[in-house]
mmCIF file of N, CA and C in Angstrom:
data_model
loop_
_atom_site.group_PDB
_atom_site.id
_atom_site.type_symbol
_atom_site.label_atom_id
_atom_site.label_comp_id
_atom_site.label_asym_id
_atom_site.label_seq_id
_atom_site.Cartn_x
_atom_site.Cartn_y
_atom_site.Cartn_z
ATOM 1 N N MET A 1 57.687 -45.373 5.738
ATOM 2 C CA MET A 1 56.553 -45.427 6.625
ATOM 3 C C MET A 1 56.978 -46.160 7.896
ATOM 4 N N LYS A 2 56.592 -45.620 9.029
ATOM 5 C CA LYS A 2 56.907 -46.249 10.306
ATOM 6 C C LYS A 2 55.691 -47.000 10.820
ATOM 7 N N TYR A 3 55.938 -48.101 11.507
ATOM 8 C CA TYR A 3 54.886 -48.879 12.136
ATOM 9 C C TYR A 3 55.137 -48.927 13.629
ATOM 10 N N LEU A 4 54.069 -48.884 14.375
ATOM 11 C CA LEU A 4 54.156 -48.994 15.820
ATOM 12 C C LEU A 4 53.343 -50.207 16.223
ATOM 13 N N VAL A 5 53.972 -51.144 16.899
ATOM 14 C CA VAL A 5 53.292 -52.355 17.335
ATOM 15 C C VAL A 5 53.083 -52.249 18.838
ATOM 16 N N ILE A 6 51.819 -52.478 19.267
ATOM 17 C CA ILE A 6 51.533 -52.448 20.696
ATOM 18 C C ILE A 6 50.983 -53.811 21.124
ATOM 19 N N THR A 7 51.164 -54.102 22.365
ATOM 20 C CA THR A 7 50.683 -55.381 22.888
ATOM 21 C C THR A 7 49.171 -55.294 23.112
ATOM 22 N N GLU A 8 48.552 -56.440 23.262
ATOM 23 C CA GLU A 8 47.115 -56.465 23.513
ATOM 24 C C GLU A 8 46.795 -55.786 24.845
ATOM 25 N N ALA A 9 47.663 -55.983 25.827
ATOM 26 C CA ALA A 9 47.446 -55.352 27.134
ATOM 27 C C ALA A 9 47.491 -53.827 27.008
ATOM 28 N N ASP A 10 48.443 -53.308 26.230
ATOM 29 C CA ASP A 10 48.527 -51.862 26.015
ATOM 30 C C ASP A 10 47.299 -51.354 25.270
ATOM 31 N N TRP A 11 46.835 -52.137 24.278
ATOM 32 C CA TRP A 11 45.640 -51.746 23.525
ATOM 33 C C TRP A 11 44.427 -51.676 24.446
ATOM 34 N N LEU A 12 44.256 -52.678 25.296
ATOM 35 C CA LEU A 12 43.123 -52.687 26.223
ATOM 36 C C LEU A 12 43.189 -51.511 27.187
ATOM 37 N N CYS A 13 44.390 -51.181 27.623
ATOM 38 C CA CYS A 13 44.572 -50.033 28.524
ATOM 39 C C CYS A 13 44.160 -48.738 27.815
ATOM 40 N N LEU A 14 44.602 -48.578 26.568
ATOM 41 C CA LEU A 14 44.249 -47.391 25.794
ATOM 42 C C LEU A 14 42.736 -47.335 25.560
ATOM 43 N N ARG A 15 42.145 -48.481 25.223
ATOM 44 C CA ARG A 15 40.699 -48.557 24.989
ATOM 45 C C ARG A 15 39.931 -48.152 26.247
ATOM 46 N N ASN A 16 40.369 -48.647 27.394
ATOM 47 C CA ASN A 16 39.713 -48.296 28.660
ATOM 48 C C ASN A 16 39.823 -46.812 28.965
ATOM 49 N N GLU A 17 40.959 -46.227 28.620
ATOM 50 C CA GLU A 17 41.133 -44.784 28.824
ATOM 51 C C GLU A 17 40.151 -43.999 27.952
ATOM 52 N N VAL A 18 39.999 -44.422 26.716
ATOM 53 C CA VAL A 18 39.073 -43.741 25.808
ATOM 54 C C VAL A 18 37.636 -43.873 26.317
ATOM 55 N N LEU A 19 37.269 -45.062 26.773
ATOM 56 C CA LEU A 19 35.930 -45.261 27.315
ATOM 57 C C LEU A 19 35.712 -44.420 28.568
ATOM 58 N N SER A 20 36.745 -44.279 29.369
ATOM 59 C CA SER A 20 36.659 -43.442 30.565
ATOM 60 C C SER A 20 36.437 -41.981 30.182
ATOM 61 N N LEU A 21 37.134 -41.535 29.144
ATOM 62 C CA LEU A 21 36.935 -40.167 28.665
ATOM 63 C C LEU A 21 35.509 -39.977 28.139
ATOM 64 N N ALA A 22 34.978 -41.000 27.479
ATOM 65 C CA ALA A 22 33.609 -40.918 26.982
ATOM 66 C C ALA A 22 32.624 -40.785 28.140
ATOM 67 N N GLU A 23 32.862 -41.503 29.226
ATOM 68 C CA GLU A 23 32.004 -41.391 30.408
ATOM 69 C C GLU A 23 32.088 -39.997 31.020
ATOM 70 N N CYS A 24 33.306 -39.446 31.077
ATOM 71 C CA CYS A 24 33.483 -38.084 31.604
ATOM 72 C C CYS A 24 32.733 -37.082 30.730
ATOM 73 N N TYR A 25 32.782 -37.282 29.428
ATOM 74 C CA TYR A 25 32.064 -36.419 28.497
ATOM 75 C C TYR A 25 30.567 -36.464 28.774
ATOM 76 N N LEU A 26 30.059 -37.669 28.974
ATOM 77 C CA LEU A 26 28.637 -37.838 29.249
ATOM 78 C C LEU A 26 28.247 -37.109 30.534
ATOM 79 N N LYS A 27 29.062 -37.247 31.576
ATOM 80 C CA LYS A 27 28.766 -36.579 32.847
ATOM 81 C C LYS A 27 28.819 -35.066 32.695
ATOM 82 N N ALA A 28 29.797 -34.577 31.921
ATOM 83 C CA ALA A 28 29.985 -33.135 31.788
ATOM 84 C C ALA A 28 28.937 -32.493 30.889
ATOM 85 N N PHE A 29 28.569 -33.142 29.805
ATOM 86 C CA PHE A 29 27.700 -32.522 28.814
ATOM 87 C C PHE A 29 26.313 -33.148 28.721
ATOM 88 N N GLY A 30 26.099 -34.273 29.399
ATOM 89 C CA GLY A 30 24.777 -34.876 29.434
ATOM 90 C C GLY A 30 24.337 -35.551 28.151
ATOM 91 N N GLU A 31 25.263 -35.792 27.239
ATOM 92 C CA GLU A 31 24.926 -36.471 25.994
ATOM 93 C C GLU A 31 25.775 -37.722 25.868
ATOM 94 N N PRO A 32 25.196 -38.795 25.371
ATOM 95 C CA PRO A 32 26.023 -39.976 25.145
ATOM 96 C C PRO A 32 27.005 -39.725 24.006
ATOM 97 N N SER A 33 28.187 -40.269 24.123
ATOM 98 C CA SER A 33 29.174 -40.109 23.054
ATOM 99 C C SER A 33 28.787 -40.991 21.880
ATOM 100 N N LYS A 34 29.374 -40.739 20.749
ATOM 101 C CA LYS A 34 29.082 -41.497 19.537
ATOM 102 C C LYS A 34 30.001 -42.716 19.427
ATOM 103 N N HIS A 35 30.587 -43.158 20.544
ATOM 104 C CA HIS A 35 31.512 -44.290 20.555
ATOM 105 C C HIS A 35 30.788 -45.563 20.127
ATOM 106 N N THR A 36 31.424 -46.322 19.294
ATOM 107 C CA THR A 36 30.876 -47.602 18.881
ATOM 108 C C THR A 36 31.976 -48.653 18.948
ATOM 109 N N ASP A 37 31.583 -49.881 19.062
ATOM 110 C CA ASP A 37 32.533 -50.979 19.124
ATOM 111 C C ASP A 37 32.759 -51.484 17.703
ATOM 112 N N TRP A 38 34.015 -51.521 17.264
ATOM 113 C CA TRP A 38 34.353 -51.943 15.911
ATOM 114 C C TRP A 38 34.943 -53.351 15.927
ATOM 115 N N LEU A 39 34.589 -54.135 14.943
ATOM 116 C CA LEU A 39 35.071 -55.510 14.808
ATOM 117 C C LEU A 39 35.864 -55.638 13.514
ATOM 118 N N HIS A 40 36.822 -56.556 13.496
ATOM 119 C CA HIS A 40 37.574 -56.783 12.262
ATOM 120 C C HIS A 40 37.075 -58.061 11.588
ATOM 121 N N ASN A 41 37.643 -58.365 10.427
ATOM 122 C CA ASN A 41 37.161 -59.479 9.597
ATOM 123 C C ASN A 41 37.014 -60.794 10.362
ATOM 124 N N GLY A 42 38.036 -61.175 11.097
ATOM 125 C CA GLY A 42 38.005 -62.455 11.807
ATOM 126 C C GLY A 42 36.867 -62.533 12.814
ATOM 127 N N ASP A 43 36.653 -61.441 13.546
ATOM 128 C CA ASP A 43 35.565 -61.403 14.526
ATOM 129 C C ASP A 43 34.215 -61.584 13.843
ATOM 130 N N VAL A 44 34.023 -60.877 12.737
ATOM 131 C CA VAL A 44 32.740 -60.927 12.033
ATOM 132 C C VAL A 44 32.492 -62.319 11.452
ATOM 133 N N CYS A 45 33.531 -62.913 10.868
ATOM 134 C CA CYS A 45 33.387 -64.264 10.312
ATOM 135 C C CYS A 45 32.990 -65.255 11.399
ATOM 136 N N ARG A 46 33.610 -65.152 12.562
ATOM 137 C CA ARG A 46 33.275 -66.067 13.668
ATOM 138 C C ARG A 46 31.851 -65.833 14.165
ATOM 139 N N LEU A 47 31.460 -64.580 14.336
ATOM 140 C CA LEU A 47 30.120 -64.275 14.849
ATOM 141 C C LEU A 47 29.021 -64.741 13.896
ATOM 142 N N LEU A 48 29.244 -64.529 12.597
ATOM 143 C CA LEU A 48 28.222 -64.881 11.621
ATOM 144 C C LEU A 48 28.339 -66.316 11.117
ATOM 145 N N GLY A 49 29.476 -66.960 11.397
ATOM 146 C CA GLY A 49 29.686 -68.320 10.919
ATOM 147 C C GLY A 49 29.839 -68.375 9.410
ATOM 148 N N ILE A 50 30.589 -67.416 8.857
ATOM 149 C CA ILE A 50 30.781 -67.342 7.410
ATOM 150 C C ILE A 50 32.258 -67.328 7.068
ATOM 151 N N SER A 51 32.569 -67.519 5.793
ATOM 152 C CA SER A 51 33.953 -67.473 5.330
ATOM 153 C C SER A 51 34.359 -66.036 5.018
ATOM 154 N N LYS A 52 35.656 -65.824 4.823
ATOM 155 C CA LYS A 52 36.140 -64.494 4.461
ATOM 156 C C LYS A 52 35.588 -64.075 3.099
ATOM 157 N N ARG A 53 35.437 -65.030 2.207
ATOM 158 C CA ARG A 53 34.916 -64.737 0.872
ATOM 159 C C ARG A 53 33.451 -64.289 0.952
ATOM 160 N N THR A 54 32.673 -64.941 1.797
ATOM 161 C CA THR A 54 31.274 -64.533 1.979
ATOM 162 C C THR A 54 31.210 -63.127 2.573
ATOM 163 N N LEU A 55 32.101 -62.844 3.513
ATOM 164 C CA LEU A 55 32.147 -61.503 4.097
ATOM 165 C C LEU A 55 32.481 -60.466 3.026
ATOM 166 N N GLN A 56 33.399 -60.797 2.138
ATOM 167 C CA GLN A 56 33.727 -59.872 1.050
ATOM 168 C C GLN A 56 32.509 -59.671 0.147
ATOM 169 N N HIS A 57 31.757 -60.722 -0.107
ATOM 170 C CA HIS A 57 30.524 -60.607 -0.902
ATOM 171 C C HIS A 57 29.531 -59.673 -0.207
ATOM 172 N N TYR A 58 29.407 -59.789 1.115
ATOM 173 C CA TYR A 58 28.529 -58.903 1.876
ATOM 174 C C TYR A 58 28.970 -57.443 1.725
ATOM 175 N N ARG A 59 30.291 -57.214 1.717
ATOM 176 C CA ARG A 59 30.795 -55.845 1.525
ATOM 177 C C ARG A 59 30.481 -55.361 0.108
ATOM 178 N N ASP A 60 30.759 -56.210 -0.885
ATOM 179 C CA ASP A 60 30.581 -55.835 -2.292
ATOM 180 C C ASP A 60 29.120 -55.539 -2.629
ATOM 181 N N THR A 61 28.201 -56.243 -1.985
ATOM 182 C CA THR A 61 26.774 -56.080 -2.279
ATOM 183 C C THR A 61 26.055 -55.176 -1.275
ATOM 184 N N ASN A 62 26.815 -54.504 -0.429
ATOM 185 C CA ASN A 62 26.280 -53.567 0.567
ATOM 186 C C ASN A 62 25.326 -54.224 1.559
ATOM 187 N N VAL A 63 25.520 -55.498 1.821
ATOM 188 C CA VAL A 63 24.728 -56.186 2.838
ATOM 189 C C VAL A 63 25.192 -55.749 4.224
ATOM 190 N N LEU A 64 26.496 -55.536 4.359
ATOM 191 C CA LEU A 64 27.075 -55.160 5.642
ATOM 192 C C LEU A 64 27.944 -53.916 5.469
ATOM 193 N N PRO A 65 27.561 -52.786 6.074
ATOM 194 C CA PRO A 65 28.383 -51.573 5.980
ATOM 195 C C PRO A 65 29.730 -51.781 6.666
ATOM 196 N N PHE A 66 30.756 -51.073 6.182
ATOM 197 C CA PHE A 66 32.086 -51.204 6.760
ATOM 198 C C PHE A 66 32.866 -49.916 6.576
ATOM 199 N N ALA A 67 33.932 -49.797 7.332
ATOM 200 C CA ALA A 67 34.881 -48.699 7.180
ATOM 201 C C ALA A 67 36.232 -49.329 6.888
ATOM 202 N N GLN A 68 37.016 -48.662 6.059
ATOM 203 C CA GLN A 68 38.315 -49.220 5.699
ATOM 204 C C GLN A 68 39.404 -48.237 6.070
ATOM 205 N N ILE A 69 40.418 -48.750 6.744
ATOM 206 C CA ILE A 69 41.599 -47.970 7.088
ATOM 207 C C ILE A 69 42.779 -48.726 6.501
ATOM 208 N N GLY A 70 43.426 -48.127 5.513
ATOM 209 C CA GLY A 70 44.489 -48.838 4.809
ATOM 210 C C GLY A 70 43.872 -50.025 4.090
ATOM 211 N N HIS A 71 44.387 -51.208 4.370
ATOM 212 C CA HIS A 71 43.859 -52.419 3.752
ATOM 213 C C HIS A 71 42.976 -53.212 4.701
ATOM 214 N N LYS A 72 42.656 -52.661 5.856
ATOM 215 C CA LYS A 72 41.850 -53.388 6.845
ATOM 216 C C LYS A 72 40.429 -52.849 6.879
ATOM 217 N N CYS A 73 39.483 -53.777 6.990
ATOM 218 C CA CYS A 73 38.079 -53.409 7.062
ATOM 219 C C CYS A 73 37.582 -53.593 8.488
ATOM 220 N N TYR A 74 36.734 -52.670 8.920
ATOM 221 C CA TYR A 74 36.155 -52.717 10.250
ATOM 222 C C TYR A 74 34.647 -52.561 10.138
ATOM 223 N N TYR A 75 33.935 -53.184 11.066
ATOM 224 C CA TYR A 75 32.482 -53.229 11.029
ATOM 225 C C TYR A 75 31.939 -52.810 12.383
ATOM 226 N N LYS A 76 30.851 -52.045 12.398
ATOM 227 C CA LYS A 76 30.210 -51.666 13.653
ATOM 228 C C LYS A 76 29.518 -52.891 14.229
ATOM 229 N N ARG A 77 29.692 -53.072 15.532
ATOM 230 C CA ARG A 77 29.081 -54.226 16.195
ATOM 231 C C ARG A 77 27.562 -54.249 15.990
ATOM 232 N N GLU A 78 26.916 -53.095 16.075
ATOM 233 C CA GLU A 78 25.461 -53.075 15.930
ATOM 234 C C GLU A 78 25.015 -53.492 14.519
ATOM 235 N N ASP A 79 25.819 -53.179 13.489
ATOM 236 C CA ASP A 79 25.491 -53.617 12.130
ATOM 237 C C ASP A 79 25.608 -55.134 12.002
ATOM 238 N N VAL A 80 26.645 -55.690 12.618
ATOM 239 C CA VAL A 80 26.846 -57.140 12.573
ATOM 240 C C VAL A 80 25.722 -57.839 13.337
ATOM 241 N N GLU A 81 25.345 -57.313 14.488
ATOM 242 C CA GLU A 81 24.260 -57.909 15.273
ATOM 243 C C GLU A 81 22.938 -57.839 14.515
ATOM 244 N N ARG A 82 22.702 -56.735 13.812
ATOM 245 C CA ARG A 82 21.480 -56.598 13.013
ATOM 246 C C ARG A 82 21.462 -57.667 11.915
ATOM 247 N N LEU A 83 22.594 -57.862 11.240
ATOM 248 C CA LEU A 83 22.678 -58.879 10.196
ATOM 249 C C LEU A 83 22.507 -60.275 10.789
ATOM 250 N N LEU A 84 23.058 -60.499 11.956
ATOM 251 C CA LEU A 84 22.925 -61.795 12.623
ATOM 252 C C LEU A 84 21.453 -62.081 12.936
ATOM 253 N N CYS A 85 20.718 -61.073 13.374
ATOM 254 C CA CYS A 85 19.287 -61.254 13.648
ATOM 255 C C CYS A 85 18.530 -61.577 12.366
ATOM 256 N N VAL A 86 18.840 -60.870 11.289
ATOM 257 C CA VAL A 86 18.172 -61.113 10.011
ATOM 258 C C VAL A 86 18.494 -62.529 9.530
ATOM 259 N N LYS A 87 19.765 -62.913 9.650
ATOM 260 C CA LYS A 87 20.197 -64.241 9.214
ATOM 261 C C LYS A 87 19.501 -65.335 10.035
ATOM 262 N N SER A 88 19.389 -65.135 11.353
ATOM 263 C CA SER A 88 18.738 -66.145 12.195
ATOM 264 C C SER A 88 17.237 -66.178 11.952
ATOM 265 N N ASP A 89 16.627 -65.032 11.641
ATOM 266 C CA ASP A 89 15.197 -65.003 11.310
ATOM 267 C C ASP A 89 14.927 -65.798 10.033
ATOM 268 N N LYS A 90 15.789 -65.651 9.032
ATOM 269 C CA LYS A 90 15.618 -66.389 7.779
ATOM 270 C C LYS A 90 15.761 -67.886 8.014
ATOM 271 N N THR A 91 16.710 -68.274 8.868
ATOM 272 C CA THR A 91 16.925 -69.684 9.170
ATOM 273 C C THR A 91 15.707 -70.248 9.893
ATOM 274 N N THR A 92 15.164 -69.493 10.828
ATOM 275 C CA THR A 92 13.988 -69.925 11.590
ATOM 276 C C THR A 92 12.780 -70.071 10.672
ATOM 277 N N ASN A 93 12.594 -69.125 9.760
ATOM 278 C CA ASN A 93 11.447 -69.158 8.847
ATOM 279 C C ASN A 93 11.532 -70.331 7.879
ATOM 280 N N THR A 94 12.731 -70.686 7.423
ATOM 281 C CA THR A 94 12.857 -71.801 6.472
ATOM 282 C C THR A 94 12.710 -73.142 7.159
ATOM 283 N N THR A 95 13.042 -73.232 8.436
ATOM 284 C CA THR A 95 12.898 -74.511 9.142
ATOM 285 C C THR A 95 11.464 -74.761 9.574
ATOM 286 N N LYS A 96 10.641 -73.718 9.652
ATOM 287 C CA LYS A 96 9.241 -73.874 10.060
ATOM 288 C C LYS A 96 8.377 -74.436 8.926
ATOM 289 N N ARG A 97 8.858 -74.312 7.696
ATOM 290 C CA ARG A 97 8.058 -74.756 6.551
ATOM 291 C C ARG A 97 8.002 -76.230 6.420
#
């Protein structure tokens, strides 16, 4: 199996190209693309303020949907934001009591 390692700058350049193509698609066909922003484990743990083990529990119990490529898990930003809102609502409700 071959591996290709790219720099962060190259990744950002590629990402910008893909986003540019999505914009061209929108202009040409008048429909928004189905592009979504994907986050990896470390990003999600930082955003939610949880451990990797808690994140695995969320995956195991279907609290947070994910996609897996090889051994890496990725999460849609909108799913993480939805969970963050639910988590903050629960915290707010328990502190009001």
